[in-house]
Amino acid sequence: MKLFTFATSPYARKVRIVLDFKGIDCEYAERCYSLDRKEDLRAASDRAEVPVLVLDDGRTIADSTIICEYLEQVYPEPAVYPRDPYERARMRMIEDLCDRTFDAVGFGYFLAILRADAPEASAMQSAAREECRALMERLERELDGRDFFCGEVSLADFAAVCHAPLAHAMKIDLTDLPGVRAWMDRMRKIPAVAADRERASKAWAGVHNIAAEFEGPDGKIHWRDSRLEWPVRNGFVDLVAREFRAGKMMFPPRAS
Ligand SMILES: N[C@@H](CCC(=O)N[C@@H](CS)C(=O)NCC(=O)O)C(=O)O
């Protein structure tokens, strides 16, 4: 199997952690369509997003949640889905919160840093910090004194561990969230998570400015669904409109 992945993508990282955790052999190809325009990724996935899993017979599976579901069915042990049906549903809701909301908050924050001269920049950074803090409080409540979100370690933990460090990047004080802090320490001791952290920190260390990580060769940034919802909901619609009019937005390709 081969995984199209990208070291700083939380979606690709989540899948890679699951592959490592389950001890599945896989070849890795670093891709980011908006940055490198490599057509093999575009051919493997309608949306040209990472991650995409390519099976040995050439069939492909796109989307981190769908890939993880496939991996869990084909390689059930060690499990990353809870056995209890309600906990399994909770796991999906926490994963969704991370994939949709956490991701959009981080995207909004880094965009505000990249567009530091925009009149909305400072308010956008504050809105993102405020929502990130609320999300960390939500994680504390979801943990509710447990070691992991759904009993045993699960996909909910792997999704969250790819996003929670955003709070550190934003210098958010977590002193009053002891459950989350202990959970982060616990997660770092899992070898698949430790290996992911090392890869991600190495990749971020190589990023010399935010623009290099965000903008493609034509200055366009990849946008989609929740990344669009967040600035509009927070009243930064003018910034979005300026990005659009300046031709700086890139969306996943039209379905074909
Ligand atoms: N729903 C998808 C989202 C994947 C996604 O948005 N991936 C981003 C990287 S974080 C991507 O490939 N963007 C296209 C690009 O930047 O070219 C999933 O869960 O896999």
CSV table of C-alpha atoms and ligand atoms in Angstrom, one decimal:
chain,number,residue,atom,x,y,z
A,1,MET,CA,0.0,0.0,0.0
A,2,LYS,CA,1.0,3.6,-0.5
A,3,LEU,CA,-0.2,6.7,1.3
A,4,PHE,CA,-0.1,10.1,-0.2
A,5,THR,CA,0.7,12.2,2.9
A,6,PHE,CA,2.0,15.5,4.0
A,7,ALA,CA,4.0,16.0,7.2
A,8,THR,CA,2.0,19.0,8.5
A,9,SER,CA,-1.4,17.8,7.4
A,10,PRO,CA,-3.5,16.8,10.5
A,11,TYR,CA,-5.6,14.5,8.3
A,12,ALA,CA,-2.6,12.7,6.8
A,13,ARG,CA,-0.9,12.6,10.3
A,14,LYS,CA,-4.0,10.9,11.8
A,15,VAL,CA,-3.9,8.2,9.2
A,16,ARG,CA,-0.2,7.7,9.6
A,17,ILE,CA,-0.5,7.3,13.3
A,18,VAL,CA,-3.2,4.7,12.8
A,19,LEU,CA,-1.0,2.8,10.3
A,20,ASP,CA,2.0,2.9,12.8
A,21,PHE,CA,-0.2,2.0,15.7
A,22,LYS,CA,-1.6,-1.1,13.9
A,23,GLY,CA,1.9,-2.0,12.6
A,24,ILE,CA,0.8,-1.9,9.0
A,25,ASP,CA,3.6,-1.7,6.3
A,26,CYS,CA,3.1,1.2,3.9
A,27,GLU,CA,5.1,3.3,1.5
A,28,TYR,CA,4.8,7.1,1.9
A,29,ALA,CA,4.7,9.8,-0.8
A,30,GLU,CA,4.9,13.4,0.4
A,31,ARG,CA,2.4,15.5,-1.6
A,32,CYS,CA,0.5,18.7,-1.3
A,33,TYR,CA,-1.4,19.6,-4.5
A,34,SER,CA,-1.7,23.3,-3.8
A,35,LEU,CA,2.1,23.5,-3.2
A,36,ASP,CA,3.6,21.0,-5.6
A,37,ARG,CA,0.8,20.4,-8.2
A,38,LYS,CA,1.9,16.8,-8.6
A,39,GLU,CA,-0.6,15.1,-10.9
A,40,ASP,CA,-0.3,11.6,-9.4
A,41,LEU,CA,-2.2,12.9,-6.3
A,42,ARG,CA,-4.8,14.6,-8.5
A,43,ALA,CA,-5.3,11.4,-10.4
A,44,ALA,CA,-5.7,9.4,-7.2
A,45,SER,CA,-8.3,11.7,-5.6
A,46,ASP,CA,-11.1,13.8,-7.1
A,47,ARG,CA,-10.5,16.5,-4.5
A,48,ALA,CA,-6.6,16.4,-4.8
A,49,GLU,CA,-6.3,16.4,-1.0
A,50,VAL,CA,-4.1,14.3,1.2
A,51,PRO,CA,-4.4,11.7,2.6
A,52,VAL,CA,-5.1,9.2,-0.1
A,53,LEU,CA,-4.5,5.5,0.3
A,54,VAL,CA,-3.5,3.5,-2.7
A,55,LEU,CA,-4.1,-0.3,-2.3
A,56,ASP,CA,-1.6,-2.8,-3.9
A,57,ASP,CA,-4.1,-3.5,-6.7
A,58,GLY,CA,-4.2,0.3,-7.5
A,59,ARG,CA,-7.6,1.0,-6.0
A,60,THR,CA,-7.7,4.3,-4.0
A,61,ILE,CA,-9.4,5.5,-0.9
A,62,ALA,CA,-9.6,9.2,-0.1
A,63,ASP,CA,-10.5,11.1,3.1
A,64,SER,CA,-8.8,10.4,6.5
A,65,THR,CA,-12.0,9.2,8.2
A,66,ILE,CA,-12.9,6.8,5.4
A,67,ILE,CA,-9.3,5.5,5.2
A,68,CYS,CA,-9.3,4.8,9.0
A,69,GLU,CA,-12.6,3.0,8.8
A,70,TYR,CA,-11.2,0.8,6.0
A,71,LEU,CA,-8.0,0.1,8.0
A,72,GLU,CA,-10.0,-0.8,11.1
A,73,GLN,CA,-12.0,-3.3,9.1
A,74,VAL,CA,-9.1,-4.9,7.3
A,75,TYR,CA,-6.6,-4.7,10.3
A,76,PRO,CA,-8.9,-4.9,13.4
A,77,GLU,CA,-6.1,-5.4,15.9
A,78,PRO,CA,-5.1,-3.4,17.8
A,79,ALA,CA,-8.5,-1.6,17.6
A,80,VAL,CA,-8.8,2.1,17.2
A,81,TYR,CA,-12.6,2.1,17.4
A,82,PRO,CA,-14.3,1.5,20.7
A,83,ARG,CA,-16.5,-1.6,20.9
A,84,ASP,CA,-19.4,0.1,22.6
A,85,PRO,CA,-21.8,1.6,19.9
A,86,TYR,CA,-22.3,4.8,21.8
A,87,GLU,CA,-18.6,5.3,22.5
A,88,ARG,CA,-18.0,4.6,18.9
A,89,ALA,CA,-20.4,7.4,17.9
A,90,ARG,CA,-18.8,9.7,20.5
A,91,MET,CA,-15.4,8.9,19.0
A,92,ARG,CA,-16.7,10.0,15.5
A,93,MET,CA,-18.2,13.2,17.0
A,94,ILE,CA,-14.8,14.1,18.6
A,95,GLU,CA,-13.0,13.2,15.5
A,96,ASP,CA,-15.4,15.4,13.5
A,97,LEU,CA,-15.0,18.3,16.0
A,98,CYS,CA,-11.2,18.1,15.4
A,99,ASP,CA,-11.3,17.7,11.6
A,100,ARG,CA,-13.9,20.4,11.1
A,101,THR,CA,-13.7,23.0,13.9
A,102,PHE,CA,-10.2,22.7,15.2
A,103,ASP,CA,-8.8,22.7,11.7
A,104,ALA,CA,-10.8,25.8,10.7
A,105,VAL,CA,-9.7,27.7,13.8
A,106,GLY,CA,-6.1,26.9,13.0
A,107,PHE,CA,-6.5,27.8,9.4
A,108,GLY,CA,-8.1,31.2,10.4
A,109,TYR,CA,-5.4,31.9,12.8
A,110,PHE,CA,-2.5,31.3,10.4
A,111,LEU,CA,-4.3,33.1,7.6
A,112,ALA,CA,-4.6,36.1,10.0
A,113,ILE,CA,-0.8,35.9,10.6
A,114,LEU,CA,-0.1,35.7,6.9
A,115,ARG,CA,-2.4,38.7,6.2
A,116,ALA,CA,-1.0,40.7,9.1
A,117,ASP,CA,-1.6,44.0,7.2
A,118,ALA,CA,-5.3,43.3,6.7
A,119,PRO,CA,-7.6,45.5,8.9
A,120,GLU,CA,-9.2,42.3,10.3
A,121,ALA,CA,-5.9,40.6,11.2
A,122,SER,CA,-5.8,41.3,14.9
A,123,ALA,CA,-9.5,40.6,15.5
A,124,MET,CA,-9.2,37.4,13.5
A,125,GLN,CA,-6.3,36.2,15.6
A,126,SER,CA,-8.2,37.0,18.8
A,127,ALA,CA,-11.3,35.2,17.6
A,128,ALA,CA,-9.2,32.1,16.8
A,129,ARG,CA,-7.5,32.2,20.2
A,130,GLU,CA,-10.8,32.5,22.0
A,131,GLU,CA,-12.3,29.6,20.1
A,132,CYS,CA,-9.2,27.4,20.5
A,133,ARG,CA,-9.4,28.0,24.3
A,134,ALA,CA,-13.1,27.0,24.2
A,135,LEU,CA,-12.2,23.8,22.2
A,136,MET,CA,-9.5,22.9,24.8
A,137,GLU,CA,-12.2,23.3,27.5
A,138,ARG,CA,-14.5,21.1,25.5
A,139,LEU,CA,-11.7,18.4,25.3
A,140,GLU,CA,-11.3,18.6,29.1
A,141,ARG,CA,-15.1,18.0,29.5
A,142,GLU,CA,-15.0,15.1,26.9
A,143,LEU,CA,-12.1,13.5,28.9
A,144,ASP,CA,-14.1,13.8,32.1
A,145,GLY,CA,-11.3,12.4,34.2
A,146,ARG,CA,-10.6,9.4,31.9
A,147,ASP,CA,-7.2,8.5,30.5
A,148,PHE,CA,-8.5,8.6,26.9
A,149,PHE,CA,-11.7,10.1,25.3
A,150,CYS,CA,-13.6,6.8,24.8
A,151,GLY,CA,-12.0,4.5,27.4
A,152,GLU,CA,-9.2,2.8,25.5
A,153,VAL,CA,-7.1,4.9,23.2
A,154,SER,CA,-9.0,5.4,19.9
A,155,LEU,CA,-9.2,7.5,16.7
A,156,ALA,CA,-10.7,10.4,18.8
A,157,ASP,CA,-7.3,10.6,20.7
A,158,PHE,CA,-5.3,10.4,17.4
A,159,ALA,CA,-7.4,13.1,15.8
A,160,ALA,CA,-7.2,15.4,18.8
A,161,VAL,CA,-3.4,14.9,19.3
A,162,CYS,CA,-2.8,16.3,15.8
A,163,HIS,CA,-4.8,19.5,16.7
A,164,ALA,CA,-4.4,20.2,20.4
A,165,PRO,CA,-0.8,21.6,20.1
A,166,LEU,CA,-2.4,24.5,18.3
A,167,ALA,CA,-3.1,25.8,21.8
A,168,HIS,CA,0.7,26.0,22.4
A,169,ALA,CA,1.3,27.7,19.1
A,170,MET,CA,-1.3,30.3,20.3
A,171,LYS,CA,0.3,30.5,23.8
A,172,ILE,CA,-2.9,29.6,25.5
A,173,ASP,CA,-2.7,28.9,29.2
A,174,LEU,CA,-3.8,25.4,30.0
A,175,THR,CA,-2.9,25.5,33.7
A,176,ASP,CA,-6.6,25.0,34.7
A,177,LEU,CA,-7.1,22.1,32.3
A,178,PRO,CA,-5.3,19.3,34.2
A,179,GLY,CA,-7.1,16.5,32.3
A,180,VAL,CA,-6.0,17.7,28.9
A,181,ARG,CA,-2.4,18.3,30.1
A,182,ALA,CA,-2.1,14.8,31.6
A,183,TRP,CA,-3.7,13.4,28.4
A,184,MET,CA,-1.1,15.1,26.2
A,185,ASP,CA,1.7,13.6,28.3
A,186,ARG,CA,0.1,10.2,28.1
A,187,MET,CA,-0.3,10.5,24.3
A,188,ARG,CA,3.3,11.4,23.8
A,189,LYS,CA,4.3,8.1,25.3
A,190,ILE,CA,2.6,6.1,22.6
A,191,PRO,CA,5.3,5.2,20.1
A,192,ALA,CA,3.1,5.9,17.0
A,193,VAL,CA,2.3,9.4,18.4
A,194,ALA,CA,5.9,10.1,19.4
A,195,ALA,CA,7.1,9.2,15.9
A,196,ASP,CA,4.4,11.5,14.4
A,197,ARG,CA,5.4,14.4,16.7
A,198,GLU,CA,9.0,14.0,15.6
A,199,ARG,CA,8.1,14.1,11.9
A,200,ALA,CA,5.7,17.1,12.3
A,201,SER,CA,8.3,19.1,14.4
A,202,LYS,CA,11.0,18.4,11.8
A,203,ALA,CA,8.6,19.5,9.0
A,204,TRP,CA,7.6,22.7,10.9
A,205,ALA,CA,11.3,23.5,11.6
A,206,GLY,CA,11.9,23.5,7.9
A,207,VAL,CA,9.1,26.0,7.3
A,208,HIS,CA,10.8,29.4,7.1
A,209,ASN,CA,7.6,31.5,6.8
A,210,ILE,CA,3.9,30.8,7.0
A,211,ALA,CA,3.5,31.8,3.3
A,212,ALA,CA,5.7,28.9,2.2
A,213,GLU,CA,3.5,26.5,4.1
A,214,PHE,CA,0.2,28.0,2.9
A,215,GLU,CA,0.6,29.5,-0.6
A,216,GLY,CA,1.2,27.6,-3.8
A,217,PRO,CA,3.6,28.7,-6.6
A,218,ASP,CA,0.8,31.0,-7.9
A,219,GLY,CA,0.1,32.5,-4.5
A,220,LYS,CA,-3.2,30.6,-4.1
A,221,ILE,CA,-4.3,29.0,-0.8
A,222,HIS,CA,-6.4,25.8,-0.5
A,223,TRP,CA,-9.8,26.5,0.9
A,224,ARG,CA,-12.8,24.3,1.5
A,225,ASP,CA,-16.0,23.8,3.6
A,226,SER,CA,-15.4,24.6,7.2
A,227,ARG,CA,-12.3,26.8,6.4
A,228,LEU,CA,-14.8,29.0,4.6
A,229,GLU,CA,-17.5,28.8,7.2
A,230,TRP,CA,-15.2,30.0,10.1
A,231,PRO,CA,-14.2,33.5,8.8
A,232,VAL,CA,-17.8,34.1,7.5
A,233,ARG,CA,-19.4,33.1,10.8
A,234,ASN,CA,-17.0,35.4,12.6
A,235,GLY,CA,-17.7,38.4,10.4
A,236,PHE,CA,-14.5,38.4,8.4
A,237,VAL,CA,-16.4,38.1,5.1
A,238,ASP,CA,-14.7,41.2,3.6
A,239,LEU,CA,-11.3,39.5,4.0
A,240,VAL,CA,-12.7,36.4,2.3
A,241,ALA,CA,-14.2,38.5,-0.5
A,242,ARG,CA,-10.8,40.2,-1.1
A,243,GLU,CA,-9.0,36.9,-1.2
A,244,PHE,CA,-11.6,35.7,-3.7
A,245,ARG,CA,-11.4,38.8,-5.9
A,246,ALA,CA,-7.6,38.8,-5.9
A,247,GLY,CA,-7.7,35.2,-7.2
A,248,LYS,CA,-5.9,33.9,-4.1
A,249,MET,CA,-8.3,31.1,-3.3
A,250,MET,CA,-7.9,27.5,-4.6
A,251,PHE,CA,-10.8,25.0,-4.1
A,252,PRO,CA,-10.8,21.3,-4.6
A,253,PRO,CA,-11.4,20.6,-8.3
A,254,ARG,CA,-14.9,20.2,-9.7
A,255,ALA,CA,-16.2,16.5,-9.4
A,256,SER,CA,-15.7,14.6,-12.6
B,1,LIG,N1,-11.8,15.6,4.6
B,1,LIG,C1,-10.4,15.4,4.2
B,1,LIG,C2,-9.7,16.7,4.3
B,1,LIG,C3,-8.3,16.6,3.7
B,1,LIG,C4,-7.6,17.9,3.6
B,1,LIG,O1,-8.2,19.0,3.6
B,1,LIG,N2,-6.3,17.9,3.3
B,1,LIG,C5,-5.5,19.1,3.0
B,1,LIG,C6,-4.2,19.1,3.8
B,1,LIG,S1,-4.5,19.5,5.5
B,1,LIG,C7,-5.2,19.1,1.6
B,1,LIG,O2,-4.8,18.1,1.0
B,1,LIG,N3,-5.3,20.3,0.9
B,1,LIG,C8,-5.0,20.4,-0.5
B,1,LIG,C9,-3.9,21.3,-0.7
B,1,LIG,O3,-3.4,22.0,0.2
B,1,LIG,O4,-3.4,21.2,-1.8
B,1,LIG,C10,-9.8,14.3,5.1
B,1,LIG,O5,-10.3,14.0,6.2
B,1,LIG,O6,-8.9,13.6,4.6
